[in-house]
């Protein structure tokens, strides 16, 4: 590990290890490669576990794994925002939109018994906004330029 700076030249193993090593840090930077590799890893793990444990007594396993992986994924998003020279607090936007979507869905399910209501459309809009904001964070090139050492 090279510290807290972004590592665009990191290999696959380093991209998967850094989020777990730096999950409790509120500082540092992450490159696009690191966030994409970890997002694909989380998606693959949760998809495989959801497929394996879709029925039976162990259906809670994918949810528990998703909650455990949410902490390093959130910290990685904060470090990516630092690489974009933005506040790490902006990482709360996609999470807040996702929770709002769940609230809309629960409200619609309780009021109409499963029929599509305006709150279901609000949930869809919130989820689309959450995905778009997360994709913007993942796709925008770095704005951080490391300081150069003057040898004069």
PDB file of C-alpha atoms in Angstrom:
ATOM      1  CA  UNK A   1       0.000   0.000   0.000  1.00  0.00           C
ATOM      2  CA  UNK A   2       1.239   3.442  -0.899  1.00  0.00           C
ATOM      3  CA  UNK A   3      -0.605   5.396   1.750  1.00  0.00           C
ATOM      4  CA  UNK A   4      -3.703   7.455   1.204  1.00  0.00           C
ATOM      5  CA  UNK A   5      -3.103   8.741  -2.344  1.00  0.00           C
ATOM      6  CA  UNK A   6      -4.958   7.366  -5.333  1.00  0.00           C
ATOM      7  CA  UNK A   7      -3.240   4.468  -7.057  1.00  0.00           C
ATOM      8  CA  UNK A   8      -4.163   4.460 -10.764  1.00  0.00           C
ATOM      9  CA  UNK A   9      -1.408   1.890 -11.378  1.00  0.00           C
ATOM     10  CA  UNK A  10      -2.772  -0.530  -8.742  1.00  0.00           C
ATOM     11  CA  UNK A  11      -3.243  -4.160  -9.638  1.00  0.00           C
ATOM     12  CA  UNK A  12      -6.466  -6.109  -9.046  1.00  0.00           C
ATOM     13  CA  UNK A  13      -5.409  -7.370  -5.626  1.00  0.00           C
ATOM     14  CA  UNK A  14      -4.553  -3.877  -4.385  1.00  0.00           C
ATOM     15  CA  UNK A  15      -7.869  -2.522  -5.706  1.00  0.00           C
ATOM     16  CA  UNK A  16      -9.729  -5.145  -3.686  1.00  0.00           C
ATOM     17  CA  UNK A  17      -7.617  -4.811  -0.521  1.00  0.00           C
ATOM     18  CA  UNK A  18      -7.467  -1.018  -0.146  1.00  0.00           C
ATOM     19  CA  UNK A  19     -11.184  -0.528   0.655  1.00  0.00           C
ATOM     20  CA  UNK A  20     -10.854  -2.987   3.547  1.00  0.00           C
ATOM     21  CA  UNK A  21      -7.595  -1.450   4.820  1.00  0.00           C
ATOM     22  CA  UNK A  22      -8.815   2.134   4.594  1.00  0.00           C
ATOM     23  CA  UNK A  23     -12.506   1.692   5.456  1.00  0.00           C
ATOM     24  CA  UNK A  24     -12.247   3.580   8.746  1.00  0.00           C
ATOM     25  CA  UNK A  25     -10.317   6.518   7.311  1.00  0.00           C
ATOM     26  CA  UNK A  26     -11.973   9.781   6.429  1.00  0.00           C
ATOM     27  CA  UNK A  27      -9.042  10.931   4.350  1.00  0.00           C
ATOM     28  CA  UNK A  28      -7.268   9.820   1.236  1.00  0.00           C
ATOM     29  CA  UNK A  29      -8.109   9.441  -2.422  1.00  0.00           C
ATOM     30  CA  UNK A  30      -9.307   6.656  -4.689  1.00  0.00           C
ATOM     31  CA  UNK A  31      -9.005   6.393  -8.453  1.00  0.00           C
ATOM     32  CA  UNK A  32     -11.676   5.310 -10.909  1.00  0.00           C
ATOM     33  CA  UNK A  33     -10.072   1.901 -11.311  1.00  0.00           C
ATOM     34  CA  UNK A  34     -10.313   1.180  -7.595  1.00  0.00           C
ATOM     35  CA  UNK A  35     -13.978   2.140  -7.295  1.00  0.00           C
ATOM     36  CA  UNK A  36     -14.987   0.206 -10.424  1.00  0.00           C
ATOM     37  CA  UNK A  37     -13.146  -2.973  -9.397  1.00  0.00           C
ATOM     38  CA  UNK A  38     -14.677  -2.883  -5.935  1.00  0.00           C
ATOM     39  CA  UNK A  39     -18.182  -2.168  -7.289  1.00  0.00           C
ATOM     40  CA  UNK A  40     -17.933  -5.146  -9.644  1.00  0.00           C
ATOM     41  CA  UNK A  41     -16.646  -7.300  -6.769  1.00  0.00           C
ATOM     42  CA  UNK A  42     -19.539  -6.304  -4.483  1.00  0.00           C
ATOM     43  CA  UNK A  43     -22.099  -6.859  -7.251  1.00  0.00           C
ATOM     44  CA  UNK A  44     -20.669 -10.274  -8.094  1.00  0.00           C
ATOM     45  CA  UNK A  45     -20.524 -11.427  -4.480  1.00  0.00           C
ATOM     46  CA  UNK A  46     -24.061 -10.309  -3.645  1.00  0.00           C
ATOM     47  CA  UNK A  47     -25.461 -11.757  -6.892  1.00  0.00           C
ATOM     48  CA  UNK A  48     -23.800 -15.130  -6.333  1.00  0.00           C
ATOM     49  CA  UNK A  49     -24.911 -15.287  -2.697  1.00  0.00           C
ATOM     50  CA  UNK A  50     -28.454 -14.239  -3.622  1.00  0.00           C
ATOM     51  CA  UNK A  51     -28.564 -17.020  -6.183  1.00  0.00           C
ATOM     52  CA  UNK A  52     -27.193 -19.646  -3.790  1.00  0.00           C
ATOM     53  CA  UNK A  53     -29.311 -18.654  -0.772  1.00  0.00           C
ATOM     54  CA  UNK A  54     -32.556 -17.644  -2.488  1.00  0.00           C
ATOM     55  CA  UNK A  55     -34.679 -20.068  -0.447  1.00  0.00           C
ATOM     56  CA  UNK A  56     -34.419 -21.793   2.885  1.00  0.00           C
ATOM     57  CA  UNK A  57     -33.233 -20.795   6.309  1.00  0.00           C
ATOM     58  CA  UNK A  58     -30.124 -18.973   5.067  1.00  0.00           C
ATOM     59  CA  UNK A  59     -31.793 -16.272   2.948  1.00  0.00           C
ATOM     60  CA  UNK A  60     -30.457 -13.568   5.289  1.00  0.00           C
ATOM     61  CA  UNK A  61     -26.819 -14.250   4.296  1.00  0.00           C
ATOM     62  CA  UNK A  62     -26.787 -11.983   1.174  1.00  0.00           C
ATOM     63  CA  UNK A  63     -28.297  -9.122   3.195  1.00  0.00           C
ATOM     64  CA  UNK A  64     -25.716  -9.470   5.950  1.00  0.00           C
ATOM     65  CA  UNK A  65     -22.864  -9.574   3.424  1.00  0.00           C
ATOM     66  CA  UNK A  66     -24.292  -6.501   1.673  1.00  0.00           C
ATOM     67  CA  UNK A  67     -24.398  -4.613   4.974  1.00  0.00           C
ATOM     68  CA  UNK A  68     -20.830  -5.623   5.813  1.00  0.00           C
ATOM     69  CA  UNK A  69     -19.584  -4.537   2.374  1.00  0.00           C
ATOM     70  CA  UNK A  70     -21.522  -1.248   2.563  1.00  0.00           C
ATOM     71  CA  UNK A  71     -19.032   0.229   5.049  1.00  0.00           C
ATOM     72  CA  UNK A  72     -15.894  -0.097   2.875  1.00  0.00           C
ATOM     73  CA  UNK A  73     -17.915   0.843  -0.202  1.00  0.00           C
ATOM     74  CA  UNK A  74     -19.118   4.046   1.461  1.00  0.00           C
ATOM     75  CA  UNK A  75     -15.572   4.896   2.615  1.00  0.00           C
ATOM     76  CA  UNK A  76     -14.315   4.246  -0.911  1.00  0.00           C
ATOM     77  CA  UNK A  77     -16.932   6.632  -2.296  1.00  0.00           C
ATOM     78  CA  UNK A  78     -15.790   9.294   0.185  1.00  0.00           C
ATOM     79  CA  UNK A  79     -12.169   8.828  -0.905  1.00  0.00           C
ATOM     80  CA  UNK A  80     -13.243   9.019  -4.557  1.00  0.00           C
ATOM     81  CA  UNK A  81     -14.999  12.317  -3.856  1.00  0.00           C
ATOM     82  CA  UNK A  82     -11.791  13.595  -2.264  1.00  0.00           C
ATOM     83  CA  UNK A  83     -10.005  12.663  -5.497  1.00  0.00           C
ATOM     84  CA  UNK A  84     -12.536  14.850  -7.327  1.00  0.00           C
ATOM     85  CA  UNK A  85     -11.812  17.711  -4.884  1.00  0.00           C
ATOM     86  CA  UNK A  86     -15.322  17.482  -3.440  1.00  0.00           C
ATOM     87  CA  UNK A  87     -16.579  17.062   0.094  1.00  0.00           C
ATOM     88  CA  UNK A  88     -16.903  13.509   1.332  1.00  0.00           C
ATOM     89  CA  UNK A  89     -20.311  14.400   2.733  1.00  0.00           C
ATOM     90  CA  UNK A  90     -21.681  14.315  -0.815  1.00  0.00           C
ATOM     91  CA  UNK A  91     -21.463  10.520  -0.597  1.00  0.00           C
ATOM     92  CA  UNK A  92     -24.636  10.684   1.482  1.00  0.00           C
ATOM     93  CA  UNK A  93     -26.689  11.791  -1.550  1.00  0.00           C
ATOM     94  CA  UNK A  94     -27.021   8.383  -3.272  1.00  0.00           C
ATOM     95  CA  UNK A  95     -27.562   6.654   0.062  1.00  0.00           C
ATOM     96  CA  UNK A  96     -30.204   9.193   1.084  1.00  0.00           C
ATOM     97  CA  UNK A  97     -31.975   8.826  -2.260  1.00  0.00           C
ATOM     98  CA  UNK A  98     -31.962   5.042  -1.851  1.00  0.00           C
ATOM     99  CA  UNK A  99     -33.486   5.295   1.623  1.00  0.00           C
ATOM    100  CA  UNK A 100     -36.084   7.739   0.284  1.00  0.00           C
ATOM    101  CA  UNK A 101     -36.961   5.228  -2.443  1.00  0.00           C
ATOM    102  CA  UNK A 102     -37.447   2.501   0.161  1.00  0.00           C
ATOM    103  CA  UNK A 103     -39.666   4.868   2.140  1.00  0.00           C
ATOM    104  CA  UNK A 104     -41.739   5.598  -0.968  1.00  0.00           C
ATOM    105  CA  UNK A 105     -42.092   1.879  -1.669  1.00  0.00           C
ATOM    106  CA  UNK A 106     -43.107   1.047   1.883  1.00  0.00           C
ATOM    107  CA  UNK A 107     -45.613   3.887   1.898  1.00  0.00           C
ATOM    108  CA  UNK A 108     -47.139   2.716  -1.389  1.00  0.00           C
ATOM    109  CA  UNK A 109     -47.284  -0.930  -0.308  1.00  0.00           C
ATOM    110  CA  UNK A 110     -49.031  -0.081   2.947  1.00  0.00           C
ATOM    111  CA  UNK A 111     -51.600   2.207   1.373  1.00  0.00           C
ATOM    112  CA  UNK A 112     -52.672   0.334  -1.777  1.00  0.00           C
ATOM    113  CA  UNK A 113     -51.745  -3.302  -1.193  1.00  0.00           C
ATOM    114  CA  UNK A 114     -49.254  -3.693  -4.046  1.00  0.00           C
ATOM    115  CA  UNK A 115     -50.953  -1.533  -6.709  1.00  0.00           C
ATOM    116  CA  UNK A 116     -48.704   1.043  -8.429  1.00  0.00           C
ATOM    117  CA  UNK A 117     -49.245   4.396  -6.735  1.00  0.00           C
ATOM    118  CA  UNK A 118     -47.629   7.808  -7.169  1.00  0.00           C
ATOM    119  CA  UNK A 119     -45.258   6.871  -4.346  1.00  0.00           C
ATOM    120  CA  UNK A 120     -44.004   3.944  -6.475  1.00  0.00           C
ATOM    121  CA  UNK A 121     -43.113   6.416  -9.212  1.00  0.00           C
ATOM    122  CA  UNK A 122     -41.343   8.555  -6.612  1.00  0.00           C
ATOM    123  CA  UNK A 123     -39.335   5.481  -5.591  1.00  0.00           C
ATOM    124  CA  UNK A 124     -38.323   4.844  -9.201  1.00  0.00           C
ATOM    125  CA  UNK A 125     -37.260   8.476  -9.649  1.00  0.00           C
ATOM    126  CA  UNK A 126     -35.224   8.376  -6.416  1.00  0.00           C
ATOM    127  CA  UNK A 127     -33.473   5.148  -7.426  1.00  0.00           C
ATOM    128  CA  UNK A 128     -32.643   6.474 -10.900  1.00  0.00           C
ATOM    129  CA  UNK A 129     -31.239   9.656  -9.331  1.00  0.00           C
ATOM    130  CA  UNK A 130     -29.166   7.585  -6.874  1.00  0.00           C
ATOM    131  CA  UNK A 131     -27.724   5.432  -9.660  1.00  0.00           C
ATOM    132  CA  UNK A 132     -26.946   8.443 -11.857  1.00  0.00           C
ATOM    133  CA  UNK A 133     -25.168  10.320  -9.056  1.00  0.00           C
ATOM    134  CA  UNK A 134     -23.128   7.226  -8.190  1.00  0.00           C
ATOM    135  CA  UNK A 135     -22.194   6.715 -11.848  1.00  0.00           C
ATOM    136  CA  UNK A 136     -21.084  10.343 -12.132  1.00  0.00           C
ATOM    137  CA  UNK A 137     -18.796   9.867  -9.129  1.00  0.00           C
ATOM    138  CA  UNK A 138     -17.431   6.682 -10.680  1.00  0.00           C
ATOM    139  CA  UNK A 139     -16.847   8.081 -14.193  1.00  0.00           C
ATOM    140  CA  UNK A 140     -15.525  11.629 -13.766  1.00  0.00           C
ATOM    141  CA  UNK A 141     -11.751  11.860 -14.195  1.00  0.00           C
ATOM    142  CA  UNK A 142      -9.599  12.851 -11.244  1.00  0.00           C
ATOM    143  CA  UNK A 143      -9.146  16.539 -10.484  1.00  0.00           C
ATOM    144  CA  UNK A 144      -6.415  16.025  -7.916  1.00  0.00           C
ATOM    145  CA  UNK A 145      -2.874  16.743  -9.011  1.00  0.00           C
ATOM    146  CA  UNK A 146      -0.243  15.524  -6.551  1.00  0.00           C
ATOM    147  CA  UNK A 147       2.284  18.175  -5.547  1.00  0.00           C
ATOM    148  CA  UNK A 148       5.547  17.959  -7.419  1.00  0.00           C
ATOM    149  CA  UNK A 149       8.855  18.196  -5.631  1.00  0.00           C
ATOM    150  CA  UNK A 150      11.071  21.031  -6.817  1.00  0.00           C
ATOM    151  CA  UNK A 151      14.678  19.970  -7.033  1.00  0.00           C
ATOM    152  CA  UNK A 152      16.060  23.467  -7.298  1.00  0.00           C
TER     153      UNK A 152
END
